[in-house]
Amino acid sequence: MAQVKNNYQFEDMLQKHNLKKTAPRLRVLSMMYSKNTATSQPDLESVMNDIDRVTLYRILNTFEEKGIIHKVFDLNGTANYAVCHSDCRENHHQDEHLHFNCTLCKNVYCINELNMPKLTLPAGFEAQGFTLYASGLCPKCSKKEQVKMN
Amino acid sequence: MAQVKNNYQFEDMLQKHNLKKTAPRLRVLSMMYSKNTATSQPDLESVMNDIDRVTLYRILNTFEEKGIIHKVFDLNGTANYAVCHSDCRENHHQDEHLHFNCTLCKNVYCINELNMPKLTLPAGFEAQGFTLYASGLCPKCSKKEQVKMN
DNA sequence: TTCTAAATACAATAATGTTGCATTTGTATT
DNA sequence: AATACAAATGCAACATTATTGTATTTAGAA
């Protein structure tokens, strides 16, 4: 499920967006691409505790501006970041997919397999984008629960 | 659109939930019921600056636990609170409706008129609830924009 | 190799979330 | 109406997260 990429590809990504290839940035990219769930900044901090908190903050911000990652909020309102798929470009995110919040492991999954239903809003509202959130148990946690039941 | 209620009704609401009738709580209720958009804690604080920040924080928490209001996050991840409609009960919110974030005035509207589409998740995921977010221009702001264009 | 703009690290502050505790207040009971 | 107790508020304090400014370092161009 996780998109596998090597370091050369990460360097290319940075170059494409006119960003300098730096160690912190490459590490953030490889960490985020190795997971199939979104990552919160505290997550990143605990893994890369030698990188400054503010640096991570700014890296995430610029990645988001450039359309490399997008930000989603979990059930507690903390920001999580996930790699964008294909069609995001600078300042225009195409993240109309389902964000699944697992209530047990707290992970946030981006479900791209599901296409958004067409929706009509009440008169006057002009929608620019939709995001759908679901909460419940992810595959791993629902299995665990089943084991417990037996 | 805003649900009109008087002070007696607010007192009843508190009593029903075994909450004491206090001035801060009644003021919060009347403020929230007078609006048709969700309210953030900073909003409340600026209006009721004589009430302690922590008191507001706790009032909002207990109201949420009791099913009187529900919490939604806006595009910036800040918590907003809106009065619940009919079928919320303690520890079980029925807020499967659309939350519309206006990108201009930043207001969050709860759109109950729209019924949620049925969705099927990938195998393994067990959804307990859905929430739909939309962003764009609310009726007021889209009118303003039209005026500007002329 | 040198130079410059960009990126990082560090310091500092703001905003928000959260807990503990003393004081006050609503309400049930006498 | 007075009392008594649990609940609610207000205040102090602290934790976490978001954010800005600036000196230092570094990537990449010349």
Coordinates of C-alpha atoms (C1' of nucleotides) in Angstrom, one line a residue:
Chain A
M1 CA 0.0 0.0 0.0
A2 CA 2.8 2.4 0.9
Q3 CA 4.4 4.0 -2.1
V4 CA 7.9 2.8 -2.4
K5 CA 10.4 5.3 -3.6
N6 CA 14.2 5.6 -3.3
N7 CA 16.4 8.5 -2.4
Y8 CA 17.0 9.5 -6.0
Q9 CA 13.3 9.9 -6.5
F10 CA 13.0 12.1 -3.4
E11 CA 15.8 14.2 -4.7
D12 CA 14.0 14.6 -8.0
M13 CA 10.9 15.6 -6.2
L14 CA 12.7 18.4 -4.4
Q15 CA 14.4 19.6 -7.5
K16 CA 11.1 19.7 -9.4
H17 CA 9.7 22.1 -6.8
N18 CA 12.8 24.2 -6.7
L19 CA 13.7 23.1 -3.2
K20 CA 17.2 22.4 -2.1
K21 CA 18.1 18.8 -1.4
T22 CA 18.8 18.8 2.3
A23 CA 19.1 16.0 4.8
P24 CA 16.1 16.9 6.9
R25 CA 13.8 17.1 3.9
L26 CA 15.0 13.8 2.4
R27 CA 14.4 12.1 5.8
V28 CA 10.9 13.6 6.1
L29 CA 10.1 12.4 2.6
S30 CA 11.3 8.9 3.1
M31 CA 9.6 8.6 6.4
M32 CA 6.3 9.8 5.0
Y33 CA 6.4 7.6 1.9
S34 CA 7.2 4.5 3.9
K35 CA 3.9 4.7 5.7
N36 CA 0.4 4.2 4.4
T37 CA -1.0 6.5 7.1
A38 CA -0.8 10.2 7.7
T39 CA 1.9 11.4 10.1
S40 CA 1.5 14.0 12.8
Q41 CA 4.3 16.4 13.6
P42 CA 4.8 14.8 17.1
D43 CA 5.3 11.5 15.3
L44 CA 8.0 13.0 13.1
E45 CA 9.6 14.7 16.1
S46 CA 9.9 11.5 18.0
V47 CA 11.5 9.7 15.1
M48 CA 13.8 12.5 14.1
N49 CA 14.6 14.0 17.5
D50 CA 17.9 15.5 16.2
I51 CA 16.1 17.8 13.8
D52 CA 14.7 21.1 15.2
R53 CA 11.0 21.3 15.9
V54 CA 10.7 24.5 13.9
T55 CA 12.6 23.1 11.0
L56 CA 10.1 20.2 10.8
Y57 CA 7.3 22.7 11.1
R58 CA 8.6 24.7 8.2
I59 CA 9.4 21.7 6.1
L60 CA 5.8 20.5 6.4
N61 CA 4.6 23.9 5.6
T62 CA 6.6 24.3 2.4
F63 CA 5.8 20.7 1.3
E64 CA 2.2 21.5 1.7
E65 CA 2.5 24.7 -0.3
K66 CA 4.2 22.9 -3.0
G67 CA 1.6 20.2 -3.2
I68 CA 3.9 17.4 -2.0
I69 CA 1.9 16.6 1.0
H70 CA -1.5 17.6 2.3
K71 CA -2.8 18.3 5.8
V72 CA -5.7 16.5 7.5
F73 CA -7.0 16.8 11.0
D74 CA -7.7 13.8 13.0
L75 CA -10.5 13.4 15.5
N76 CA -8.7 15.4 18.1
G77 CA -8.0 18.3 15.8
T78 CA -4.3 17.6 15.6
A79 CA -2.7 18.1 12.2
N80 CA -1.6 15.1 10.2
Y81 CA 0.3 15.1 7.0
A82 CA 0.1 12.6 4.2
V83 CA 1.8 12.3 0.8
C84 CA -0.4 13.5 -2.0
H85 CA -1.3 11.3 -4.9
S86 CA -0.8 12.3 -8.5
D87 CA -2.8 15.3 -9.2
C88 CA -1.9 17.9 -6.6
R89 CA -0.1 21.0 -7.8
E90 CA 1.1 24.1 -6.1
N91 CA -1.6 25.8 -4.0
H92 CA -4.2 23.5 -5.4
H93 CA -4.8 20.3 -3.6
Q94 CA -6.8 17.5 -4.9
D95 CA -7.5 15.7 -1.7
E96 CA -11.2 14.8 -2.2
H97 CA -10.9 11.4 -0.7
L98 CA -11.9 9.7 2.4
H99 CA -9.9 10.2 5.6
F100 CA -10.4 7.3 7.9
N101 CA -9.6 7.9 11.6
C102 CA -9.0 4.7 13.6
T103 CA -10.4 5.3 17.1
L104 CA -8.1 2.7 18.5
C105 CA -4.7 3.2 17.0
K106 CA -5.5 6.8 16.1
N107 CA -4.0 6.4 12.7
V108 CA -5.3 8.4 9.8
Y109 CA -5.7 6.5 6.5
C110 CA -6.2 8.2 3.1
I111 CA -8.6 6.1 1.2
N112 CA -8.2 6.9 -2.5
E113 CA -10.1 3.8 -3.7
L114 CA -13.4 5.5 -2.9
N115 CA -14.7 8.1 -5.2
M116 CA -16.6 11.0 -3.8
P117 CA -20.4 11.0 -4.3
K118 CA -21.9 14.0 -6.1
L119 CA -23.5 16.4 -3.7
T120 CA -25.8 19.3 -4.1
L121 CA -25.7 22.1 -1.5
P122 CA -28.5 24.4 -0.5
A123 CA -29.0 27.5 -2.6
G124 CA -26.3 30.2 -2.1
F125 CA -23.4 27.9 -1.1
E126 CA -20.6 27.6 -3.5
A127 CA -18.5 24.6 -2.8
Q128 CA -14.9 24.5 -3.9
G129 CA -13.9 21.2 -2.4
F130 CA -15.1 18.3 -0.3
T131 CA -13.5 16.1 2.3
L132 CA -15.0 13.1 3.8
Y133 CA -14.1 11.8 7.2
A134 CA -14.9 8.5 8.7
S135 CA -14.1 7.1 12.1
G136 CA -14.1 3.5 13.3
L137 CA -11.7 0.6 13.3
C138 CA -9.0 0.1 10.7
P139 CA -8.3 -3.4 9.4
K140 CA -5.5 -4.1 11.9
C141 CA -7.5 -2.9 14.9
S142 CA -10.7 -4.7 13.9
K143 CA -8.8 -7.9 13.7
K144 CA -7.4 -7.4 17.2
E145 CA -10.9 -6.8 18.5
Q146 CA -12.0 -10.0 17.0
V147 CA -9.3 -11.9 18.7
K148 CA -10.3 -10.4 22.0
M149 CA -13.9 -11.5 21.5
N150 CA -12.9 -15.2 21.3
Chain B
M1 CA -32.4 29.4 10.4
A2 CA -31.1 30.0 14.0
Q3 CA -33.2 28.1 16.5
V4 CA -34.9 30.7 18.7
K5 CA -35.3 29.7 22.3
N6 CA -35.9 31.7 25.5
N7 CA -34.2 31.6 28.8
Y8 CA -36.8 29.2 30.3
Q9 CA -36.1 26.7 27.6
F10 CA -32.3 26.9 28.3
E11 CA -33.0 26.3 32.0
D12 CA -35.0 23.3 31.1
M13 CA -32.2 22.0 28.9
L14 CA -29.8 22.2 31.8
Q15 CA -32.2 20.6 34.2
K16 CA -32.8 17.7 31.9
H17 CA -29.1 16.9 31.8
N18 CA -28.7 17.3 35.6
L19 CA -26.7 20.4 35.2
K20 CA -27.0 23.4 37.5
K21 CA -28.5 26.6 36.2
T22 CA -25.7 29.0 36.3
A23 CA -25.2 32.4 34.6
P24 CA -22.2 31.4 32.4
R25 CA -24.0 28.3 31.1
L26 CA -27.2 30.1 30.2
R27 CA -25.2 32.8 28.5
V28 CA -23.2 30.3 26.4
L29 CA -26.5 28.6 25.4
S30 CA -28.2 31.7 24.4
M31 CA -25.2 32.8 22.4
M32 CA -24.9 29.6 20.6
Y33 CA -28.6 29.2 19.8
S34 CA -28.7 32.8 18.4
K35 CA -26.3 31.9 15.7
N36 CA -26.7 29.6 12.7
T37 CA -22.9 29.0 12.5
A38 CA -20.6 27.1 14.8
T39 CA -18.7 29.1 17.5
S40 CA -15.1 28.8 18.4
Q41 CA -13.9 29.2 22.0
P42 CA -12.0 32.4 21.1
D43 CA -15.3 33.7 19.7
L44 CA -17.0 33.0 23.0
E45 CA -14.2 34.5 25.0
S46 CA -14.3 37.8 23.1
V47 CA -18.0 38.1 23.7
M48 CA -18.0 37.0 27.3
N49 CA -14.7 38.3 28.5
D50 CA -15.8 38.4 32.1
I51 CA -16.1 34.6 32.2
D52 CA -12.9 32.7 32.8
R53 CA -11.3 30.9 29.9
V54 CA -11.2 27.6 31.8
T55 CA -14.8 27.9 32.8
L56 CA -15.8 28.2 29.1
Y57 CA -13.5 25.3 28.3
R58 CA -15.2 23.2 30.9
I59 CA -18.7 24.3 29.9
L60 CA -18.1 23.4 26.3
N61 CA -16.7 20.0 27.4
T62 CA -19.7 19.1 29.6
F63 CA -22.2 20.3 27.0
E64 CA -20.5 18.1 24.5
E65 CA -20.5 15.1 26.8
K66 CA -24.2 15.6 27.4
G67 CA -25.0 15.8 23.8
I68 CA -26.1 19.5 23.8
I69 CA -23.4 20.7 21.4
H70 CA -21.0 19.0 19.1
K71 CA -17.5 19.8 18.2
V72 CA -16.3 20.3 14.6
F73 CA -12.9 21.4 13.4
D74 CA -12.6 24.1 10.8
L75 CA -10.1 24.3 8.0
N76 CA -7.4 25.5 10.4
G77 CA -8.0 22.7 12.9
T78 CA -9.5 25.0 15.5
A79 CA -12.4 23.6 17.4
N80 CA -15.8 25.0 16.8
Y81 CA -19.0 24.1 18.6
A82 CA -22.5 24.0 17.3
V83 CA -25.8 23.2 18.9
C84 CA -27.0 19.7 18.2
H85 CA -30.2 18.9 16.5
S86 CA -32.8 16.6 17.8
D87 CA -31.2 13.2 18.0
C88 CA -28.0 13.6 20.0
R89 CA -27.9 11.9 23.3
E90 CA -25.2 11.6 26.0
N91 CA -22.0 10.2 24.6
H92 CA -23.5 9.5 21.3
H93 CA -23.6 12.2 18.7
Q94 CA -25.6 12.1 15.6
D95 CA -23.7 14.7 13.6
E96 CA -23.5 13.0 10.3
H97 CA -24.1 16.1 8.3
L98 CA -22.2 18.5 6.1
H99 CA -19.9 21.0 7.7
F100 CA -19.4 23.9 5.4
N101 CA -16.3 26.1 6.0
C102 CA -16.5 29.5 4.3
T103 CA -13.0 30.4 3.2
L104 CA -13.8 34.1 3.4
C105 CA -15.6 34.7 6.6
K106 CA -14.3 31.5 8.2
N107 CA -17.7 30.6 9.5
V108 CA -18.7 27.0 9.9
Y109 CA -22.2 26.1 8.9
C110 CA -23.9 22.9 9.8
I111 CA -26.0 21.8 6.8
N112 CA -28.7 19.4 8.0
E113 CA -30.7 19.6 4.8
L114 CA -28.3 17.3 3.1
N115 CA -28.5 13.6 3.8
M116 CA -25.4 11.6 3.8
P117 CA -24.8 9.3 0.8
K118 CA -24.3 5.7 1.5
L119 CA -20.6 4.7 1.3
T120 CA -18.8 1.4 1.2
L121 CA -15.3 1.2 2.5
P122 CA -12.5 -1.1 1.4
A123 CA -12.4 -4.5 3.1
G124 CA -11.3 -4.5 6.7
F125 CA -12.4 -1.0 7.6
E126 CA -15.3 -0.8 10.1
A127 CA -16.8 2.6 10.0
Q128 CA -18.7 3.9 13.0
G129 CA -19.5 7.4 11.7
F130 CA -19.0 9.8 8.8
T131 CA -18.6 13.5 8.6
L132 CA -18.5 15.5 5.5
Y133 CA -16.7 18.8 5.1
A134 CA -17.0 21.2 2.3
S135 CA -15.2 24.5 1.8
G136 CA -16.1 27.4 -0.4
L137 CA -18.2 30.5 -0.1
C138 CA -21.3 30.8 2.0
P139 CA -24.3 32.6 0.7
K140 CA -23.4 36.0 2.3
C141 CA -19.8 35.9 1.0
S142 CA -20.7 34.7 -2.5
K143 CA -23.0 37.7 -2.8
K144 CA -20.3 40.0 -1.7
E145 CA -18.0 38.6 -4.3
Q146 CA -20.6 39.1 -7.0
V147 CA -21.0 42.7 -6.1
K148 CA -17.2 43.2 -6.4
M149 CA -17.2 41.7 -9.9
N150 CA -19.6 44.4 -11.2
Chain C
dT1 C1' 36.6 28.0 -4.9
dT2 C1' 33.8 31.8 -3.9
dC3 C1' 29.4 33.9 -3.4
dT4 C1' 24.6 34.2 -2.4
dA5 C1' 20.1 32.9 -1.5
dA6 C1' 17.9 29.4 0.9
dA7 C1' 17.5 26.5 4.8
dT8 C1' 18.5 25.3 9.5
dA9 C1' 19.0 26.0 14.5
dC10 C1' 18.1 28.6 18.3
dA11 C1' 15.6 31.9 21.1
dA12 C1' 11.5 33.8 22.2
dT13 C1' 6.6 34.6 22.3
dA14 C1' 1.5 33.6 21.4
dA15 C1' -2.3 30.7 21.5
dT16 C1' -4.5 26.8 23.1
dG17 C1' -5.3 22.7 25.9
dT18 C1' -5.4 20.8 30.5
dT19 C1' -5.1 19.9 35.7
dG20 C1' -5.4 21.1 40.7
dC21 C1' -7.3 23.5 44.2
dA22 C1' -9.5 27.2 47.0
dT23 C1' -13.7 29.7 46.9
dT24 C1' -18.3 30.4 45.6
dT25 C1' -23.0 29.1 44.4
dG26 C1' -27.2 26.2 43.2
dT27 C1' -30.3 23.2 45.2
dA28 C1' -32.0 19.5 48.1
dT29 C1' -33.2 19.0 52.9
dT30 C1' -34.4 20.2 57.2
Chain D
dA1 C1' -35.5 30.5 55.9
dA2 C1' -31.3 28.3 57.3
dT3 C1' -28.0 24.6 56.5
dA4 C1' -25.1 21.5 54.2
dC5 C1' -23.1 19.4 50.4
dA6 C1' -22.0 18.6 45.9
dA7 C1' -21.2 21.0 41.8
dA8 C1' -19.4 24.9 39.4
dT9 C1' -16.5 28.8 39.0
dG10 C1' -12.1 31.4 39.2
dC11 C1' -7.4 31.5 39.6
dA12 C1' -2.7 29.7 39.3
dA13 C1' 0.1 27.0 37.0
dC14 C1' 1.9 24.1 33.5
dA15 C1' 2.0 21.4 28.8
dT16 C1' 1.7 21.4 24.1
dT17 C1' 1.5 23.4 19.7
dA18 C1' 1.8 27.3 16.5
dT19 C1' 4.5 31.0 15.0
dT20 C1' 8.1 34.7 14.1
dG21 C1' 12.8 36.8 14.1
dT22 C1' 17.5 36.2 13.5
dA23 C1' 22.2 34.4 13.4
dT24 C1' 24.6 30.7 11.4
dT25 C1' 25.1 27.1 8.1
dT26 C1' 24.8 25.0 3.7
dA27 C1' 23.4 23.8 -1.2
dG28 C1' 24.1 25.0 -5.7
dA29 C1' 25.2 28.6 -9.2
dA30 C1' 28.9 31.3 -11.1

